[in-house]
PDB file of C-alpha atoms and ligand atoms in Angstrom:
ATOM      1  CA  MET F   1      29.201 -14.471  -7.153  1.00 86.00           C
ATOM      2  CA  SER F   2      29.254 -16.244  -3.696  1.00 95.00           C
ATOM      3  CA  ILE F   3      29.738 -14.073  -0.826  1.00 97.00           C
ATOM      4  CA  GLN F   4      30.019 -14.380   2.720  1.00 98.00           C
ATOM      5  CA  ILE F   5      27.784 -12.047   5.331  1.00 98.00           C
ATOM      6  CA  THR F   6      27.311 -12.650   9.181  1.00 98.00           C
ATOM      7  CA  ILE F   7      23.689 -12.683  10.670  1.00 98.00           C
ATOM      8  CA  ASP F   8      23.817 -12.370  14.464  1.00 98.00           C
ATOM      9  CA  GLY F   9      27.818 -13.048  14.160  1.00 97.00           C
ATOM     10  CA  GLN F  10      27.484 -16.479  12.665  1.00 98.00           C
ATOM     11  CA  PRO F  11      29.174 -17.159   9.274  1.00 98.00           C
ATOM     12  CA  VAL F  12      26.697 -17.316   6.189  1.00 98.00           C
ATOM     13  CA  ALA F  13      27.813 -18.180   2.916  1.00 97.00           C
ATOM     14  CA  THR F  14      25.310 -16.964   0.058  1.00 98.00           C
ATOM     15  CA  GLU F  15      24.975 -15.532  -3.359  1.00 97.00           C
ATOM     16  CA  ALA F  16      24.744 -11.637  -3.837  1.00 97.00           C
ATOM     17  CA  GLY F  17      21.760  -9.554  -4.400  1.00 95.00           C
ATOM     18  CA  HIS F  18      19.920 -12.501  -2.843  1.00 97.00           C
ATOM     19  CA  ASN F  19      16.819 -11.022  -0.553  1.00 97.00           C
ATOM     20  CA  LEU F  20      17.987 -10.860   3.144  1.00 98.00           C
ATOM     21  CA  VAL F  21      14.658 -12.242   4.177  1.00 98.00           C
ATOM     22  CA  ASP F  22      14.997 -15.441   2.097  1.00 98.00           C
ATOM     23  CA  VAL F  23      18.864 -15.634   2.960  1.00 98.00           C
ATOM     24  CA  ALA F  24      18.480 -15.313   6.830  1.00 98.00           C
ATOM     25  CA  ALA F  25      15.221 -17.987   6.269  1.00 97.00           C
ATOM     26  CA  ASP F  26      17.412 -20.597   4.716  1.00 97.00           C
ATOM     27  CA  ASN F  27      19.913 -20.059   7.202  1.00 97.00           C
ATOM     28  CA  GLY F  28      17.167 -20.798   9.856  1.00 97.00           C
ATOM     29  CA  VAL F  29      16.621 -17.272  10.985  1.00 97.00           C
ATOM     30  CA  TYR F  30      13.120 -16.213  11.145  1.00 98.00           C
ATOM     31  CA  ILE F  31      12.257 -12.464  10.460  1.00 98.00           C
ATOM     32  CA  PRO F  32       8.752 -11.641  10.689  1.00 98.00           C
ATOM     33  CA  THR F  33       7.138 -10.297   7.075  1.00 98.00           C
ATOM     34  CA  LEU F  34       3.940  -8.630   6.668  1.00 98.00           C
ATOM     35  CA  CYS F  35       4.279  -7.119   3.220  1.00 98.00           C
ATOM     36  CA  TYR F  36       6.887  -9.174   1.596  1.00 98.00           C
ATOM     37  CA  LEU F  37       6.050 -12.168  -0.740  1.00 97.00           C
ATOM     38  CA  LYS F  38       8.764 -14.312  -1.830  1.00 95.00           C
ATOM     39  CA  GLY F  39       9.573 -13.859  -5.541  1.00 94.00           C
ATOM     40  CA  ARG F  40       7.825 -10.625  -5.439  1.00 96.00           C
ATOM     41  CA  PRO F  41       9.264  -7.019  -5.370  1.00 96.00           C
ATOM     42  CA  CYS F  42       9.786  -5.236  -1.994  1.00 97.00           C
ATOM     43  CA  LEU F  43       6.950  -2.935  -1.030  1.00 98.00           C
ATOM     44  CA  GLY F  44       8.446  -1.898   1.908  1.00 97.00           C
ATOM     45  CA  THR F  45       5.657  -0.639   3.338  1.00 97.00           C
ATOM     46  CA  CYS F  46       5.145  -2.583   7.120  1.00 98.00           C
ATOM     47  CA  ARG F  47       8.785  -2.150   8.622  1.00 98.00           C
ATOM     48  CA  VAL F  48       7.724  -5.648  10.661  1.00 98.00           C
ATOM     49  CA  CYS F  49      10.987  -6.847   8.903  1.00 98.00           C
ATOM     50  CA  SER F  50      12.977  -4.386  10.663  1.00 98.00           C
ATOM     51  CA  VAL F  51      17.022  -5.485  11.267  1.00 98.00           C
ATOM     52  CA  ARG F  52      20.079  -3.795  11.905  1.00 98.00           C
ATOM     53  CA  VAL F  53      22.464  -4.070   8.687  1.00 98.00           C
ATOM     54  CA  ASN F  54      25.809  -2.571   8.932  1.00 98.00           C
ATOM     55  CA  GLY F  55      24.687  -0.607  12.312  1.00 98.00           C
ATOM     56  CA  HIS F  56      21.753   0.983  10.261  1.00 98.00           C
ATOM     57  CA  VAL F  57      17.901  -0.112  10.935  1.00 98.00           C
ATOM     58  CA  THR F  58      16.675  -1.083   8.147  1.00 98.00           C
ATOM     59  CA  ALA F  59      13.258  -3.035   6.391  1.00 98.00           C
ATOM     60  CA  ALA F  60      15.299  -6.406   5.723  1.00 98.00           C
ATOM     61  CA  CYS F  61      12.805  -7.151   3.016  1.00 98.00           C
ATOM     62  CA  SER F  62      14.525  -3.903   0.510  1.00 98.00           C
ATOM     63  CA  VAL F  63      18.151  -5.257   1.260  1.00 98.00           C
ATOM     64  CA  PRO F  64      19.784  -7.188  -1.598  1.00 98.00           C
ATOM     65  CA  VAL F  65      23.005  -9.340   0.816  1.00 98.00           C
ATOM     66  CA  ALA F  66      26.474  -7.910  -0.289  1.00 98.00           C
ATOM     67  CA  ASP F  67      29.801  -9.214   0.834  1.00 98.00           C
ATOM     68  CA  GLY F  68      30.935  -8.508   4.448  1.00 98.00           C
ATOM     69  CA  MET F  69      27.278  -7.504   5.398  1.00 98.00           C
ATOM     70  CA  GLN F  70      26.961  -7.627   9.067  1.00 98.00           C
ATOM     71  CA  VAL F  71      23.379  -8.602   9.805  1.00 98.00           C
ATOM     72  CA  GLU F  72      21.502  -8.249  13.449  1.00 98.00           C
ATOM     73  CA  VAL F  73      18.085  -9.795  14.020  1.00 98.00           C
ATOM     74  CA  GLU F  74      17.897 -11.597  17.506  1.00 97.00           C
ATOM     75  CA  THR F  75      18.950  -8.393  19.824  1.00 98.00           C
ATOM     76  CA  ALA F  76      15.939  -7.366  22.497  1.00 98.00           C
ATOM     77  CA  GLU F  77      16.075  -3.763  20.758  1.00 98.00           C
ATOM     78  CA  LEU F  78      15.036  -4.890  17.524  1.00 98.00           C
ATOM     79  CA  ALA F  79      12.654  -7.639  18.805  1.00 98.00           C
ATOM     80  CA  ASP F  80      10.827  -4.924  20.678  1.00 98.00           C
ATOM     81  CA  MET F  81      11.126  -2.563  17.575  1.00 98.00           C
ATOM     82  CA  ARG F  82       9.601  -5.212  15.645  1.00 98.00           C
ATOM     83  CA  LYS F  83       6.943  -6.006  18.340  1.00 98.00           C
ATOM     84  CA  ALA F  84       5.727  -2.410  18.554  1.00 98.00           C
ATOM     85  CA  LEU F  85       5.481  -2.293  14.755  1.00 98.00           C
ATOM     86  CA  VAL F  86       2.503  -5.210  15.153  1.00 98.00           C
ATOM     87  CA  GLU F  87       1.103  -3.450  17.877  1.00 98.00           C
ATOM     88  CA  PHE F  88       0.632  -0.286  15.938  1.00 97.00           C
ATOM     89  CA  LEU F  89      -0.953  -2.255  13.455  1.00 97.00           C
ATOM     90  CA  PHE F  90      -3.176  -3.637  15.741  1.00 97.00           C
ATOM     91  CA  VAL F  91      -4.837  -0.175  17.384  1.00 97.00           C
ATOM     92  CA  GLU F  92      -4.718   1.440  13.987  1.00 95.00           C
ATOM     93  CA  GLY F  93      -7.314  -0.637  13.148  1.00 95.00           C
ATOM     94  CA  ASN F  94     -10.018  -2.935  14.467  1.00 95.00           C
ATOM     95  CA  HIS F  95      -9.070  -6.038  14.484  1.00 95.00           C
ATOM     96  CA  ASN F  96     -11.671  -8.288  16.328  1.00 92.00           C
ATOM     97  CA  CYS F  97      -9.822 -11.747  15.669  1.00 93.00           C
ATOM     98  CA  PRO F  98     -12.659 -13.906  17.540  1.00 92.00           C
ATOM     99  CA  SER F  99     -15.247 -12.442  14.982  1.00 91.00           C
ATOM    100  CA  CYS F 100     -13.218 -12.379  11.849  1.00 94.00           C
ATOM    101  CA  GLU F 101     -13.684 -14.727   9.067  1.00 93.00           C
ATOM    102  CA  LYS F 102      -9.828 -14.537   8.217  1.00 95.00           C
ATOM    103  CA  SER F 103      -9.278 -15.688  11.666  1.00 96.00           C
ATOM    104  CA  GLY F 104      -6.704 -18.995  11.970  1.00 96.00           C
ATOM    105  CA  ARG F 105      -5.591 -17.542   8.731  1.00 96.00           C
ATOM    106  CA  CYS F 106      -4.512 -13.793   8.953  1.00 98.00           C
ATOM    107  CA  GLU F 107      -0.787 -13.255   8.764  1.00 98.00           C
ATOM    108  CA  LEU F 108      -1.151 -10.087  11.288  1.00 98.00           C
ATOM    109  CA  GLN F 109      -2.696 -12.168  14.266  1.00 98.00           C
ATOM    110  CA  ASP F 110      -0.240 -15.055  13.336  1.00 98.00           C
ATOM    111  CA  THR F 111       2.640 -12.451  13.359  1.00 98.00           C
ATOM    112  CA  GLY F 112       1.294 -11.034  16.870  1.00 98.00           C
ATOM    113  CA  TYR F 113       1.728 -14.698  18.206  1.00 97.00           C
ATOM    114  CA  GLU F 114       4.962 -15.272  16.923  1.00 97.00           C
ATOM    115  CA  LEU F 115       6.272 -12.026  18.420  1.00 98.00           C
ATOM    116  CA  GLU F 116       4.459 -12.883  21.484  1.00 97.00           C
ATOM    117  CA  MET F 117       2.375  -9.777  21.655  1.00 97.00           C
ATOM    118  CA  MET F 118      -0.101 -10.084  24.307  1.00 95.00           C
ATOM    119  CA  VAL F 119      -1.491  -6.509  24.411  1.00 95.00           C
ATOM    120  CA  SER F 120      -0.712  -3.285  22.231  1.00 97.00           C
ATOM    121  CA  ARG F 121       1.405  -0.667  24.661  1.00 98.00           C
ATOM    122  CA  PHE F 122      -0.416   1.746  22.588  1.00 98.00           C
ATOM    123  CA  PRO F 123      -3.720   3.501  22.901  1.00 97.00           C
ATOM    124  CA  TYR F 124      -6.771   2.137  20.721  1.00 95.00           C
ATOM    125  CA  ARG F 125      -7.677   4.300  17.535  1.00 94.00           C
ATOM    126  CA  PHE F 126     -10.921   2.278  17.043  1.00 94.00           C
ATOM    127  CA  PRO F 127     -11.363   3.900  13.278  1.00 92.00           C
ATOM    128  CA  LEU F 128     -14.482   3.929  11.449  1.00 91.00           C
ATOM    129  CA  ARG F 129     -14.093   3.148   7.820  1.00 94.00           C
ATOM    130  CA  PRO F 130     -17.086   2.117   6.479  1.00 95.00           C
ATOM    131  CA  ARG F 131     -17.214  -1.663   4.339  1.00 96.00           C
ATOM    132  CA  GLU F 132     -17.421  -1.734   0.798  1.00 97.00           C
ATOM    133  CA  VAL F 133     -20.226  -4.011  -0.820  1.00 97.00           C
ATOM    134  CA  VAL F 134     -19.967  -2.422  -4.482  1.00 97.00           C
ATOM    135  CA  ALA F 135     -18.346  -5.150  -6.208  1.00 98.00           C
ATOM    136  CA  GLU F 136     -20.400  -8.476  -7.286  1.00 98.00           C
ATOM    137  CA  GLN F 137     -17.495 -11.138  -5.598  1.00 98.00           C
ATOM    138  CA  LEU F 138     -15.856  -9.059  -2.958  1.00 98.00           C
ATOM    139  CA  TRP F 139     -16.109  -6.822   0.095  1.00 97.00           C
ATOM    140  CA  LEU F 140     -14.349  -4.648   2.054  1.00 98.00           C
ATOM    141  CA  GLU F 141     -13.651  -4.740   5.751  1.00 97.00           C
ATOM    142  CA  ARG F 142     -11.801  -1.689   5.679  1.00 97.00           C
ATOM    143  CA  ASP F 143     -11.258  -1.144   9.156  1.00 96.00           C
ATOM    144  CA  ARG F 144      -8.861  -4.249   8.946  1.00 97.00           C
ATOM    145  CA  CYS F 145      -6.831  -2.996   6.187  1.00 98.00           C
ATOM    146  CA  ILE F 146      -3.089  -2.675   7.315  1.00 98.00           C
ATOM    147  CA  PHE F 147      -2.220  -0.440   4.148  1.00 98.00           C
ATOM    148  CA  CYS F 148       0.394  -3.014   2.872  1.00 98.00           C
ATOM    149  CA  GLN F 149      -0.597  -2.196  -0.530  1.00 98.00           C
ATOM    150  CA  ARG F 150      -0.284  -6.037  -1.571  1.00 98.00           C
ATOM    151  CA  CYS F 151      -3.403  -5.760  -3.357  1.00 98.00           C
ATOM    152  CA  VAL F 152      -2.811  -2.668  -4.993  1.00 98.00           C
ATOM    153  CA  GLU F 153       0.381  -3.988  -6.866  1.00 98.00           C
ATOM    154  CA  PHE F 154      -0.039  -7.327  -7.282  1.00 98.00           C
ATOM    155  CA  ILE F 155      -3.708  -8.137  -8.380  1.00 98.00           C
ATOM    156  CA  ARG F 156      -4.448  -6.428 -11.652  1.00 98.00           C
ATOM    157  CA  ASP F 157      -6.976  -6.633 -14.342  1.00 98.00           C
ATOM    158  CA  ARG F 158      -5.416  -9.329 -16.428  1.00 96.00           C
ATOM    159  CA  LYS F 159      -6.462  -7.759 -19.625  1.00 96.00           C
ATOM    160  CA  THR F 160      -5.374  -4.119 -19.193  1.00 97.00           C
ATOM    161  CA  ASP F 161      -2.903  -4.422 -16.325  1.00 97.00           C
ATOM    162  CA  GLN F 162      -4.750  -1.646 -14.509  1.00 98.00           C
ATOM    163  CA  LYS F 163      -4.806  -1.461 -10.688  1.00 98.00           C
ATOM    164  CA  ILE F 164      -8.095  -3.041  -9.576  1.00 98.00           C
ATOM    165  CA  PHE F 165      -7.895  -1.714  -5.480  1.00 98.00           C
ATOM    166  CA  SER F 166      -6.441   1.640  -4.701  1.00 98.00           C
ATOM    167  CA  ILE F 167      -5.756   3.388  -1.474  1.00 98.00           C
ATOM    168  CA  LYS F 168      -7.559   6.861  -1.478  1.00 97.00           C
ATOM    169  CA  GLY F 169      -6.385   9.673   1.247  1.00 94.00           C
ATOM    170  CA  ARG F 170      -3.337  10.020   3.283  1.00 91.00           C
ATOM    171  CA  GLY F 171      -2.753   9.449   6.847  1.00 88.00           C
ATOM    172  CA  SER F 172      -5.481   8.287   9.125  1.00 85.00           C
ATOM    173  CA  THR F 173      -8.116   9.503   6.571  1.00 90.00           C
ATOM    174  CA  ALA F 174      -6.628   7.034   4.052  1.00 95.00           C
ATOM    175  CA  GLN F 175      -8.935   3.981   2.977  1.00 96.00           C
ATOM    176  CA  ILE F 176      -8.547   0.847   0.483  1.00 98.00           C
ATOM    177  CA  GLU F 177     -10.866   1.495  -2.425  1.00 98.00           C
ATOM    178  CA  ILE F 178     -11.808  -1.204  -5.182  1.00 98.00           C
ATOM    179  CA  ASN F 179     -12.788  -0.831  -9.137  1.00 98.00           C
ATOM    180  CA  ALA F 180     -16.137  -2.237  -8.805  1.00 98.00           C
ATOM    181  CA  GLU F 181     -16.197  -2.749 -12.773  1.00 98.00           C
ATOM    182  CA  LEU F 182     -12.874  -4.563 -13.010  1.00 98.00           C
ATOM    183  CA  ALA F 183     -13.222  -6.343 -10.116  1.00 98.00           C
ATOM    184  CA  ASN F 184     -16.668  -7.980 -11.497  1.00 98.00           C
ATOM    185  CA  ALA F 185     -14.368  -9.087 -14.397  1.00 98.00           C
ATOM    186  CA  MET F 186     -11.933 -10.883 -11.849  1.00 98.00           C
ATOM    187  CA  PRO F 187     -11.947 -14.573 -12.817  1.00 98.00           C
ATOM    188  CA  PRO F 188     -12.813 -16.766  -9.727  1.00 97.00           C
ATOM    189  CA  GLU F 189      -9.455 -18.001  -9.400  1.00 97.00           C
ATOM    190  CA  GLN F 190      -8.303 -14.002  -9.228  1.00 98.00           C
ATOM    191  CA  VAL F 191     -11.234 -13.442  -6.857  1.00 98.00           C
ATOM    192  CA  ARG F 192      -9.427 -16.085  -4.380  1.00 96.00           C
ATOM    193  CA  GLN F 193      -6.021 -14.745  -5.054  1.00 98.00           C
ATOM    194  CA  ALA F 194      -7.134 -11.126  -3.856  1.00 98.00           C
ATOM    195  CA  VAL F 195      -8.611 -12.838  -0.277  1.00 97.00           C
ATOM    196  CA  ASP F 196      -5.546 -14.977   0.247  1.00 97.00           C
ATOM    197  CA  ILE F 197      -2.991 -12.280  -0.860  1.00 98.00           C
ATOM    198  CA  CYS F 198      -4.297  -9.713   1.775  1.00 98.00           C
ATOM    199  CA  PRO F 199      -2.573 -10.492   5.185  1.00 98.00           C
ATOM    200  CA  VAL F 200      -5.893  -9.640   7.276  1.00 98.00           C
ATOM    201  CA  GLY F 201      -9.181 -10.090   6.808  1.00 97.00           C
ATOM    202  CA  CYS F 202     -10.133  -6.802   4.779  1.00 98.00           C
ATOM    203  CA  ILE F 203     -10.636  -8.383   1.247  1.00 98.00           C
ATOM    204  CA  LEU F 204     -13.086 -11.020   1.285  1.00 98.00           C
ATOM    205  CA  GLU F 205     -15.463 -13.192  -1.324  1.00 97.00           C
ATOM    206  CA  LYS F 206     -19.074 -12.668  -0.801  1.00 97.00           C
ATOM    207  CA  GLY F 207     -21.264 -15.717   0.198  1.00 94.00           C
ATOM    208  CA  VAL F 208     -17.955 -17.656   1.364  1.00 90.00           C
ATOM    209  CA  GLY F 209     -17.489 -17.715   5.308  1.00 87.00           C
ATOM    210  CA  PHE F 210     -15.638 -19.533   7.692  1.00 87.00           C
ATOM    211  CA  ASN F 211     -15.659 -22.486   5.017  1.00 85.00           C
ATOM    212  CA  ASP F 212     -12.423 -23.811   7.017  1.00 87.00           C
ATOM    213  CA  PRO F 213     -13.136 -25.374   9.691  1.00 89.00           C
ATOM    214  CA  ILE F 214     -11.477 -24.235  13.159  1.00 88.00           C
ATOM    215  CA  GLY F 215      -8.339 -26.188  13.700  1.00 92.00           C
ATOM    216  CA  GLN F 216      -7.695 -26.668  10.156  1.00 94.00           C
ATOM    217  CA  ARG F 217      -6.977 -22.920   9.073  1.00 95.00           C
ATOM    218  CA  LYS F 218      -4.029 -21.743   7.348  1.00 94.00           C
ATOM    219  CA  PHE F 219      -1.660 -20.655  10.463  1.00 96.00           C
ATOM    220  CA  GLU F 220      -3.578 -23.453  13.115  1.00 95.00           C
ATOM    221  CA  ILE F 221      -1.603 -25.802  10.898  1.00 96.00           C
ATOM    222  CA  GLN F 222       1.995 -24.084  10.026  1.00 96.00           C
ATOM    223  CA  SER F 223       2.834 -20.992  11.542  1.00 96.00           C
ATOM    224  CA  VAL F 224       4.272 -18.073  10.001  1.00 96.00           C
ATOM    225  CA  ARG F 225       7.671 -18.708  11.365  1.00 96.00           C
ATOM    226  CA  GLU F 226       7.270 -22.314   9.852  1.00 96.00           C
ATOM    227  CA  ARG F 227       6.305 -21.349   6.507  1.00 95.00           C
ATOM    228  CA  ALA F 228       8.852 -19.041   6.440  1.00 96.00           C
ATOM    229  CA  LEU F 229      11.735 -21.213   7.843  1.00 96.00           C
ATOM    230  CA  GLY F 230      10.197 -24.609   5.643  1.00 92.00           C
ATOM    231  CA  GLU F 231       9.550 -26.157   8.676  1.00 69.00           C
ATOM    232  CA  LYS F 232       6.609 -29.311   9.246  1.00 47.00           C
ATOM    233  CA  LYS F 233       4.420 -28.777  11.763  1.00 46.00           C
ATOM    234  CA  LYS F 234       5.491 -31.925  14.223  1.00 36.00           C
TER     235      LYS F 234
HETATM  236  S1  SF4 D   1      -6.965  -4.379   1.590  1.00 65.43           S
HETATM  237 FE1  SF4 D   1      -5.310  -6.525   2.254  1.00 65.43          FE
HETATM  238  S2  SF4 D   1      -3.784  -6.533   0.758  1.00 65.43           S
HETATM  239 FE2  SF4 D   1      -4.768  -4.544   0.188  1.00 65.43          FE
HETATM  240  S3  SF4 D   1      -3.902  -2.932   1.145  1.00 65.43           S
HETATM  241 FE3  SF4 D   1      -5.294  -3.288   2.757  1.00 65.43          FE
HETATM  242  S4  SF4 D   1      -4.215  -5.327   4.053  1.00 65.43           S
HETATM  243 FE4  SF4 D   1      -2.988  -4.968   2.244  1.00 65.43          FE
HETATM  244  S1  FES D   2       7.761  -6.943   5.263  1.00 65.43           S
HETATM  245 FE1  FES D   2       9.613  -5.370   4.627  1.00 65.43          FE
HETATM  246  S2  FES D   2       8.562  -3.764   4.990  1.00 65.43           S
HETATM  247 FE2  FES D   2       6.950  -5.173   4.924  1.00 65.43          FE
END
């Protein structure tokens, strides 16, 4: 059903039920995301997509659009709130971009650039979560995990649909786990999918490192904003 909403006061014609993040992008409005993947169920774990819908702050990726909806994205307050959430993620882990294999391919890093983050306003926690190397093809740099749960929900054993990744513990003691037996049965393209689906450099492939040269990495070629809006880099 055709409906009309407003985004930052501008009328937008769309279809009822479409995802607000996608509707905004289709109309040239970038809403940052870290856990959302287009076409996949919403996870709602990062809240980096926070906007105001009919006066209430909510995660845009969890919102199906409805007729008359009024959406605010580009207010100073909301922009700062989204930036603060990204700053939180940086201090909750150890994100040493210059030495990370995912630098230039990391969605957290590129989102930080997009939101003009220079430094975090919050104290760094420097958590120590031991890396996990038990699986034959994959290893986990656990202190980079942002607990988005993409790997948990979307990377599953192809025969049994069992989860290969899981999160153990809660709060500051939480850490990502891998089921080595199931991980060892992953075909090579699923190993690559797991590495790619992780928005940061937590899930890494053994024996492969820094294989994309500097200057040719995903977000060096096209930023998260350009990818979301479907723009080609000039
Ligand atoms: S390992 Fe990566 S994909 Fe999995 S929860 Fe952590 S950040 Fe997300
Ligand atoms: S992208 Fe919406 S909550 Fe993570």
